[in-house]
PDB file of C-alpha atoms in Angstrom:
ATOM      1  CA  LYS Q  23     170.956 -18.249 -41.264  1.00 61.00           C
ATOM      2  CA  ALA Q  24     169.350 -21.462 -41.892  1.00 74.00           C
ATOM      3  CA  GLY Q  25     166.239 -21.519 -43.957  1.00 91.00           C
ATOM      4  CA  VAL Q  26     162.957 -23.494 -43.254  1.00 94.00           C
ATOM      5  CA  THR Q  27     163.099 -26.906 -42.536  1.00 96.00           C
ATOM      6  CA  GLN Q  28     160.740 -29.751 -42.911  1.00 97.00           C
ATOM      7  CA  THR Q  29     160.558 -33.392 -41.715  1.00 97.00           C
ATOM      8  CA  PRO Q  30     160.060 -35.812 -43.041  1.00 97.00           C
ATOM      9  CA  ARG Q  31     160.577 -34.971 -46.954  1.00 96.00           C
ATOM     10  CA  TYR Q  32     158.872 -38.002 -47.922  1.00 96.00           C
ATOM     11  CA  LEU Q  33     156.031 -40.155 -46.345  1.00 96.00           C
ATOM     12  CA  ILE Q  34     153.823 -42.930 -47.352  1.00 98.00           C
ATOM     13  CA  LYS Q  35     150.807 -43.898 -45.258  1.00 97.00           C
ATOM     14  CA  THR Q  36     147.745 -46.033 -45.566  1.00 97.00           C
ATOM     15  CA  ARG Q  37     144.293 -44.763 -45.731  1.00 97.00           C
ATOM     16  CA  GLY Q  38     142.944 -44.451 -42.116  1.00 97.00           C
ATOM     17  CA  GLN Q  39     146.195 -43.800 -40.698  1.00 98.00           C
ATOM     18  CA  GLN Q  40     147.260 -40.457 -39.062  1.00 98.00           C
ATOM     19  CA  VAL Q  41     150.407 -38.492 -39.835  1.00 98.00           C
ATOM     20  CA  THR Q  42     152.303 -35.515 -38.092  1.00 98.00           C
ATOM     21  CA  LEU Q  43     154.523 -33.419 -40.188  1.00 98.00           C
ATOM     22  CA  SER Q  44     157.084 -30.853 -38.708  1.00 98.00           C
ATOM     23  CA  CYS Q  45     158.187 -27.325 -39.582  1.00 98.00           C
ATOM     24  CA  SER Q  46     161.036 -25.325 -38.093  1.00 97.00           C
ATOM     25  CA  PRO Q  47     160.966 -21.769 -39.454  1.00 94.00           C
ATOM     26  CA  ILE Q  48     163.850 -19.266 -39.870  1.00 91.00           C
ATOM     27  CA  SER Q  49     165.191 -18.117 -36.701  1.00 89.00           C
ATOM     28  CA  GLY Q  50     163.674 -15.023 -35.410  1.00 86.00           C
ATOM     29  CA  HIS Q  51     160.484 -15.801 -37.311  1.00 86.00           C
ATOM     30  CA  ARG Q  52     157.224 -16.128 -35.484  1.00 87.00           C
ATOM     31  CA  SER Q  53     154.480 -16.947 -37.960  1.00 88.00           C
ATOM     32  CA  VAL Q  54     154.426 -20.282 -39.622  1.00 92.00           C
ATOM     33  CA  SER Q  55     151.841 -21.079 -42.260  1.00 92.00           C
ATOM     34  CA  TRP Q  56     150.792 -24.412 -43.877  1.00 96.00           C
ATOM     35  CA  TYR Q  57     149.846 -24.991 -47.467  1.00 95.00           C
ATOM     36  CA  GLN Q  58     148.827 -27.996 -49.581  1.00 97.00           C
ATOM     37  CA  GLN Q  59     149.802 -28.380 -53.207  1.00 96.00           C
ATOM     38  CA  THR Q  60     147.978 -30.801 -55.406  1.00 94.00           C
ATOM     39  CA  PRO Q  61     147.842 -31.089 -59.259  1.00 89.00           C
ATOM     40  CA  GLY Q  62     144.087 -30.414 -59.168  1.00 87.00           C
ATOM     41  CA  GLN Q  63     143.698 -27.793 -56.815  1.00 89.00           C
ATOM     42  CA  GLY Q  64     146.977 -26.140 -56.690  1.00 91.00           C
ATOM     43  CA  LEU Q  65     148.405 -24.259 -53.746  1.00 93.00           C
ATOM     44  CA  GLN Q  66     145.749 -24.108 -50.946  1.00 94.00           C
ATOM     45  CA  PHE Q  67     146.045 -22.230 -47.520  1.00 92.00           C
ATOM     46  CA  LEU Q  68     145.817 -24.562 -44.506  1.00 95.00           C
ATOM     47  CA  PHE Q  69     146.366 -22.735 -41.627  1.00 92.00           C
ATOM     48  CA  GLU Q  70     148.705 -20.145 -39.830  1.00 91.00           C
ATOM     49  CA  TYR Q  71     150.147 -19.952 -36.357  1.00 91.00           C
ATOM     50  CA  PHE Q  72     151.661 -16.935 -34.596  1.00 88.00           C
ATOM     51  CA  SER Q  73     152.655 -17.009 -31.013  1.00 87.00           C
ATOM     52  CA  GLU Q  74     151.362 -20.539 -30.374  1.00 92.00           C
ATOM     53  CA  THR Q  75     147.767 -19.361 -31.679  1.00 92.00           C
ATOM     54  CA  GLN Q  76     145.989 -20.279 -34.940  1.00 91.00           C
ATOM     55  CA  ARG Q  77     145.563 -16.931 -36.379  1.00 85.00           C
ATOM     56  CA  ASN Q  78     144.048 -17.934 -39.775  1.00 85.00           C
ATOM     57  CA  LYS Q  79     142.473 -21.114 -41.113  1.00 89.00           C
ATOM     58  CA  GLY Q  80     141.696 -22.218 -44.787  1.00 90.00           C
ATOM     59  CA  ASN Q  81     138.623 -24.346 -45.837  1.00 90.00           C
ATOM     60  CA  PHE Q  82     139.997 -27.782 -44.755  1.00 95.00           C
ATOM     61  CA  PRO Q  83     138.007 -30.580 -42.713  1.00 96.00           C
ATOM     62  CA  GLY Q  84     138.520 -30.738 -39.092  1.00 95.00           C
ATOM     63  CA  ARG Q  85     140.896 -33.876 -39.843  1.00 97.00           C
ATOM     64  CA  PHE Q  86     143.652 -31.243 -40.587  1.00 97.00           C
ATOM     65  CA  SER Q  87     144.999 -29.662 -37.317  1.00 97.00           C
ATOM     66  CA  GLY Q  88     148.029 -27.937 -36.322  1.00 97.00           C
ATOM     67  CA  ARG Q  89     149.838 -26.329 -33.386  1.00 97.00           C
ATOM     68  CA  GLN Q  90     152.725 -24.093 -32.674  1.00 97.00           C
ATOM     69  CA  PHE Q  91     155.414 -24.434 -29.829  1.00 96.00           C
ATOM     70  CA  SER Q  92     156.937 -21.699 -27.764  1.00 94.00           C
ATOM     71  CA  ASN Q  93     160.092 -21.956 -30.181  1.00 93.00           C
ATOM     72  CA  SER Q  94     157.845 -20.944 -33.155  1.00 93.00           C
ATOM     73  CA  ARG Q  95     158.262 -24.737 -34.436  1.00 97.00           C
ATOM     74  CA  SER Q  96     155.102 -26.118 -35.839  1.00 97.00           C
ATOM     75  CA  GLU Q  97     153.361 -29.515 -36.610  1.00 98.00           C
ATOM     76  CA  MET Q  98     150.621 -30.346 -38.636  1.00 98.00           C
ATOM     77  CA  ASN Q  99     148.397 -33.468 -38.122  1.00 98.00           C
ATOM     78  CA  VAL Q 100     146.285 -35.224 -40.515  1.00 97.00           C
ATOM     79  CA  SER Q 101     143.775 -37.861 -39.041  1.00 95.00           C
ATOM     80  CA  THR Q 102     141.909 -40.580 -40.776  1.00 96.00           C
ATOM     81  CA  LEU Q 103     143.789 -40.064 -43.930  1.00 97.00           C
ATOM     82  CA  GLU Q 104     142.233 -40.348 -47.160  1.00 97.00           C
ATOM     83  CA  LEU Q 105     143.418 -40.746 -50.805  1.00 97.00           C
ATOM     84  CA  GLY Q 106     143.004 -37.405 -51.568  1.00 96.00           C
ATOM     85  CA  ASP Q 107     145.274 -36.383 -48.821  1.00 97.00           C
ATOM     86  CA  SER Q 108     148.277 -37.340 -51.032  1.00 97.00           C
ATOM     87  CA  ALA Q 109     149.987 -33.865 -51.835  1.00 97.00           C
ATOM     88  CA  LEU Q 110     153.107 -31.671 -51.186  1.00 96.00           C
ATOM     89  CA  TYR Q 111     152.721 -29.981 -47.747  1.00 97.00           C
ATOM     90  CA  LEU Q 112     154.482 -26.720 -47.814  1.00 96.00           C
ATOM     91  CA  CYS Q 113     155.409 -24.655 -44.856  1.00 95.00           C
ATOM     92  CA  ALA Q 114     156.198 -21.173 -44.895  1.00 93.00           C
ATOM     93  CA  SER Q 115     157.458 -18.812 -42.173  1.00 90.00           C
ATOM     94  CA  SER Q 116     157.688 -14.920 -41.995  1.00 84.00           C
ATOM     95  CA  PHE Q 117     157.776 -11.969 -39.552  1.00 73.00           C
ATOM     96  CA  PRO Q 118     154.329 -11.479 -38.612  1.00 59.00           C
ATOM     97  CA  SER Q 119     152.092  -8.764 -40.512  1.00 51.00           C
ATOM     98  CA  VAL Q 120     151.828  -5.777 -38.588  1.00 53.00           C
ATOM     99  CA  GLN Q 121     148.554  -3.905 -39.434  1.00 49.00           C
ATOM    100  CA  GLY Q 122     149.594  -0.644 -41.117  1.00 43.00           C
ATOM    101  CA  GLN Q 123     152.777  -1.863 -42.161  1.00 48.00           C
ATOM    102  CA  ASP Q 124     153.857  -3.270 -45.498  1.00 46.00           C
ATOM    103  CA  SER Q 125     153.807  -7.172 -46.115  1.00 47.00           C
ATOM    104  CA  TYR Q 126     156.894  -9.375 -45.752  1.00 60.00           C
ATOM    105  CA  GLU Q 127     157.707 -12.478 -47.850  1.00 73.00           C
ATOM    106  CA  GLN Q 128     157.107 -15.684 -46.793  1.00 81.00           C
ATOM    107  CA  TYR Q 129     160.121 -18.208 -46.863  1.00 88.00           C
ATOM    108  CA  PHE Q 130     159.000 -21.718 -47.744  1.00 92.00           C
ATOM    109  CA  GLY Q 131     160.636 -25.012 -46.855  1.00 94.00           C
ATOM    110  CA  PRO Q 132     161.291 -27.935 -49.165  1.00 93.00           C
ATOM    111  CA  GLY Q 133     158.088 -29.535 -48.358  1.00 95.00           C
ATOM    112  CA  THR Q 134     156.829 -32.813 -47.306  1.00 96.00           C
ATOM    113  CA  ARG Q 135     155.594 -35.104 -49.985  1.00 96.00           C
ATOM    114  CA  LEU Q 136     152.744 -37.430 -48.528  1.00 98.00           C
ATOM    115  CA  THR Q 137     151.424 -40.322 -50.413  1.00 98.00           C
ATOM    116  CA  VAL Q 138     148.351 -42.110 -49.266  1.00 97.00           C
ATOM    117  CA  THR Q 139     147.982 -45.535 -50.444  1.00 97.00           C
TER     118      THR Q 139
ATOM    119  CA  ALA U  30     137.330 -12.609 -51.931  1.00 78.00           C
ATOM    120  CA  GLN U  31     140.734 -12.409 -53.387  1.00 85.00           C
ATOM    121  CA  LYS U  32     141.550 -14.290 -56.472  1.00 92.00           C
ATOM    122  CA  ILE U  33     144.769 -14.643 -58.700  1.00 96.00           C
ATOM    123  CA  THR U  34     144.400 -15.442 -62.415  1.00 96.00           C
ATOM    124  CA  GLN U  35     147.216 -16.983 -64.559  1.00 97.00           C
ATOM    125  CA  THR U  36     146.051 -17.812 -68.095  1.00 96.00           C
ATOM    126  CA  GLN U  37     148.976 -19.427 -69.416  1.00 95.00           C
ATOM    127  CA  PRO U  38     149.353 -22.991 -68.346  1.00 93.00           C
ATOM    128  CA  GLY U  39     152.769 -23.487 -70.124  1.00 95.00           C
ATOM    129  CA  MET U  40     155.224 -21.396 -72.079  1.00 95.00           C
ATOM    130  CA  PHE U  41     158.103 -22.279 -74.174  1.00 97.00           C
ATOM    131  CA  VAL U  42     160.921 -19.596 -74.848  1.00 96.00           C
ATOM    132  CA  GLN U  43     164.161 -19.653 -76.480  1.00 97.00           C
ATOM    133  CA  GLU U  44     166.981 -19.170 -74.076  1.00 97.00           C
ATOM    134  CA  LYS U  45     168.203 -15.410 -73.796  1.00 96.00           C
ATOM    135  CA  GLU U  46     165.017 -13.979 -74.835  1.00 97.00           C
ATOM    136  CA  ALA U  47     162.674 -11.979 -72.523  1.00 97.00           C
ATOM    137  CA  VAL U  48     159.831 -13.662 -70.923  1.00 97.00           C
ATOM    138  CA  THR U  49     156.482 -12.329 -69.711  1.00 97.00           C
ATOM    139  CA  LEU U  50     154.258 -14.191 -67.333  1.00 98.00           C
ATOM    140  CA  ASP U  51     150.649 -13.059 -66.947  1.00 98.00           C
ATOM    141  CA  CYS U  52     148.866 -12.388 -63.803  1.00 98.00           C
ATOM    142  CA  THR U  53     145.850 -10.534 -63.052  1.00 98.00           C
ATOM    143  CA  TYR U  54     144.186 -10.119 -59.510  1.00 97.00           C
ATOM    144  CA  ASP U  55     140.971  -9.592 -57.885  1.00 95.00           C
ATOM    145  CA  THR U  56     140.447  -8.011 -54.427  1.00 91.00           C
ATOM    146  CA  SER U  57     138.257  -5.433 -52.872  1.00 88.00           C
ATOM    147  CA  ASP U  58     141.201  -4.634 -50.338  1.00 86.00           C
ATOM    148  CA  PRO U  59     142.691  -1.416 -50.763  1.00 86.00           C
ATOM    149  CA  SER U  60     145.929  -2.557 -49.362  1.00 85.00           C
ATOM    150  CA  TYR U  61     147.642  -5.648 -50.485  1.00 88.00           C
ATOM    151  CA  GLY U  62     150.939  -7.222 -51.665  1.00 89.00           C
ATOM    152  CA  LEU U  63     151.737  -9.030 -54.662  1.00 93.00           C
ATOM    153  CA  PHE U  64     154.372 -11.754 -55.072  1.00 92.00           C
ATOM    154  CA  TRP U  65     155.918 -14.140 -57.634  1.00 96.00           C
ATOM    155  CA  TYR U  66     157.418 -17.534 -56.617  1.00 95.00           C
ATOM    156  CA  LYS U  67     159.541 -20.136 -58.631  1.00 96.00           C
ATOM    157  CA  GLN U  68     159.028 -23.821 -57.967  1.00 95.00           C
ATOM    158  CA  PRO U  69     161.568 -25.903 -59.521  1.00 94.00           C
ATOM    159  CA  SER U  70     161.012 -29.560 -59.830  1.00 90.00           C
ATOM    160  CA  SER U  71     162.466 -29.966 -56.324  1.00 86.00           C
ATOM    161  CA  GLY U  72     159.366 -28.491 -55.065  1.00 86.00           C
ATOM    162  CA  GLU U  73     160.885 -25.620 -52.826  1.00 87.00           C
ATOM    163  CA  MET U  74     159.036 -22.225 -53.238  1.00 91.00           C
ATOM    164  CA  ILE U  75     161.603 -19.677 -54.027  1.00 92.00           C
ATOM    165  CA  PHE U  76     160.466 -15.928 -53.521  1.00 90.00           C
ATOM    166  CA  LEU U  77     161.317 -13.787 -56.491  1.00 93.00           C
ATOM    167  CA  ILE U  78     159.900 -10.478 -56.299  1.00 92.00           C
ATOM    168  CA  TYR U  79     157.234  -8.232 -54.312  1.00 90.00           C
ATOM    169  CA  GLN U  80     155.139  -5.218 -55.176  1.00 92.00           C
ATOM    170  CA  GLY U  81     153.163  -3.417 -52.529  1.00 89.00           C
ATOM    171  CA  SER U  82     149.781  -1.977 -53.847  1.00 90.00           C
ATOM    172  CA  TYR U  83     150.789   1.791 -52.913  1.00 89.00           C
ATOM    173  CA  ASP U  84     154.132   1.236 -54.520  1.00 88.00           C
ATOM    174  CA  GLN U  85     154.558   3.854 -57.236  1.00 87.00           C
ATOM    175  CA  GLN U  86     157.532   2.092 -59.182  1.00 91.00           C
ATOM    176  CA  ASN U  87     157.492  -1.393 -60.378  1.00 93.00           C
ATOM    177  CA  ALA U  88     159.702  -3.596 -58.227  1.00 92.00           C
ATOM    178  CA  THR U  89     162.759  -5.057 -60.019  1.00 92.00           C
ATOM    179  CA  GLU U  90     165.111  -7.835 -58.525  1.00 91.00           C
ATOM    180  CA  GLY U  91     168.004  -8.626 -60.729  1.00 95.00           C
ATOM    181  CA  ARG U  92     166.803  -9.944 -64.160  1.00 96.00           C
ATOM    182  CA  TYR U  93     163.022 -10.106 -62.423  1.00 97.00           C
ATOM    183  CA  SER U  94     160.621  -6.864 -62.829  1.00 97.00           C
ATOM    184  CA  LEU U  95     157.119  -6.690 -61.915  1.00 96.00           C
ATOM    185  CA  ASN U  96     154.655  -4.928 -64.386  1.00 96.00           C
ATOM    186  CA  PHE U  97     152.420  -3.485 -62.233  1.00 96.00           C
ATOM    187  CA  GLN U  98     149.143  -1.939 -63.727  1.00 95.00           C
ATOM    188  CA  LYS U  99     146.824  -1.259 -60.706  1.00 94.00           C
ATOM    189  CA  ALA U 100     144.064   0.001 -62.747  1.00 94.00           C
ATOM    190  CA  ARG U 101     143.834  -3.179 -64.836  1.00 95.00           C
ATOM    191  CA  LYS U 102     144.611  -5.387 -61.634  1.00 96.00           C
ATOM    192  CA  SER U 103     147.697  -6.732 -63.415  1.00 97.00           C
ATOM    193  CA  ALA U 104     150.876  -7.865 -62.054  1.00 97.00           C
ATOM    194  CA  ASN U 105     152.893  -9.671 -64.907  1.00 98.00           C
ATOM    195  CA  LEU U 106     156.596 -10.751 -64.415  1.00 98.00           C
ATOM    196  CA  VAL U 107     159.303 -10.006 -66.747  1.00 98.00           C
ATOM    197  CA  ILE U 108     162.095 -12.290 -67.046  1.00 97.00           C
ATOM    198  CA  SER U 109     165.051 -10.557 -69.044  1.00 95.00           C
ATOM    199  CA  ALA U 110     167.688 -12.727 -70.678  1.00 94.00           C
ATOM    200  CA  SER U 111     165.990 -15.924 -69.607  1.00 96.00           C
ATOM    201  CA  GLN U 112     168.523 -18.706 -68.784  1.00 96.00           C
ATOM    202  CA  LEU U 113     168.170 -22.766 -68.982  1.00 96.00           C
ATOM    203  CA  GLY U 114     167.890 -22.871 -65.115  1.00 96.00           C
ATOM    204  CA  ASP U 115     164.718 -20.574 -65.604  1.00 97.00           C
ATOM    205  CA  SER U 116     162.722 -23.542 -66.255  1.00 97.00           C
ATOM    206  CA  ALA U 117     160.189 -24.057 -63.451  1.00 97.00           C
ATOM    207  CA  MET U 118     156.635 -23.444 -62.481  1.00 97.00           C
ATOM    208  CA  TYR U 119     155.883 -19.778 -61.569  1.00 98.00           C
ATOM    209  CA  PHE U 120     153.106 -18.701 -59.189  1.00 97.00           C
ATOM    210  CA  CYS U 121     151.509 -15.369 -58.708  1.00 97.00           C
ATOM    211  CA  ALA U 122     150.456 -14.790 -55.287  1.00 94.00           C
ATOM    212  CA  MET U 123     148.635 -11.930 -53.294  1.00 92.00           C
ATOM    213  CA  ARG U 124     147.839 -11.324 -49.598  1.00 86.00           C
ATOM    214  CA  ARG U 125     146.103  -8.627 -47.642  1.00 80.00           C
ATOM    215  CA  THR U 126     148.503  -6.076 -45.910  1.00 73.00           C
ATOM    216  CA  SER U 127     145.746  -3.986 -43.980  1.00 67.00           C
ATOM    217  CA  GLY U 128     145.151  -6.547 -41.167  1.00 64.00           C
ATOM    218  CA  TRP U 129     146.540  -9.735 -39.237  1.00 63.00           C
ATOM    219  CA  ASP U 130     146.581 -11.916 -41.891  1.00 64.00           C
ATOM    220  CA  ASP U 131     149.524 -13.763 -43.316  1.00 63.00           C
ATOM    221  CA  LYS U 132     147.451 -15.848 -45.935  1.00 77.00           C
ATOM    222  CA  ILE U 133     148.702 -15.732 -49.230  1.00 84.00           C
ATOM    223  CA  ILE U 134     146.438 -16.793 -52.257  1.00 90.00           C
ATOM    224  CA  PHE U 135     147.981 -18.555 -55.160  1.00 94.00           C
ATOM    225  CA  GLY U 136     147.387 -18.462 -58.775  1.00 95.00           C
ATOM    226  CA  LYS U 137     147.324 -21.941 -60.714  1.00 95.00           C
ATOM    227  CA  GLY U 138     150.858 -21.289 -62.120  1.00 96.00           C
ATOM    228  CA  THR U 139     152.627 -21.211 -65.239  1.00 97.00           C
ATOM    229  CA  ARG U 140     155.109 -23.608 -66.399  1.00 96.00           C
ATOM    230  CA  LEU U 141     157.812 -22.310 -68.093  1.00 97.00           C
ATOM    231  CA  HIS U 142     160.237 -24.030 -70.418  1.00 97.00           C
ATOM    232  CA  ILE U 143     163.356 -22.332 -71.881  1.00 97.00           C
ATOM    233  CA  LEU U 144     164.619 -24.206 -74.799  1.00 96.00           C
ATOM    234  CA  PRO U 145     168.508 -24.237 -75.653  1.00 95.00           C
TER     235      PRO U 145
END
């Protein structure tokens, strides 16, 4: 079974531009989560999508947005890039949590390393 | 609010020795899961082991075991017979399991160096 894939792997943008990152989950997984990883803040949750709906959202400004398609693929968009947006963006997929049942682990992709200059 | 604390920013261990990576957590949820992930220099997060809050026995996966002490809110990772390939960042993480919430909260991580 293929793992989580993320494209592109590396990206260089300038301040003020916008960027779109893509994530394809493991086949059969319907939940996709996005995380930002920086040396200073560590791993921070951005948002989670399930069945094309945003189910959870972290504490990030509105410049960060996402969406999920009917095939569970997800995209993340950052508008008006700032230097502080330079980070490794990780996508993770899982079976959705079901209330009353135990949790399934999330499987991560290789990440997209975004550099803003 | 949930919180994960990893107090060891870095560790150096001789190859073939056992390693214990510390993790304490804080949550008011009665139902939660605890994870350990490994992140090599390539960047990908690799799932290692999972422990549910209601599990009676400590989780084990090959050379990895999780020393779960619920009363102390501790979930230490033990790696037996360390190998050079174990050199990486290790993250302890937690999520609720009582609701519709797939969000995982991560600790700051511990960088493990295995010495030949």
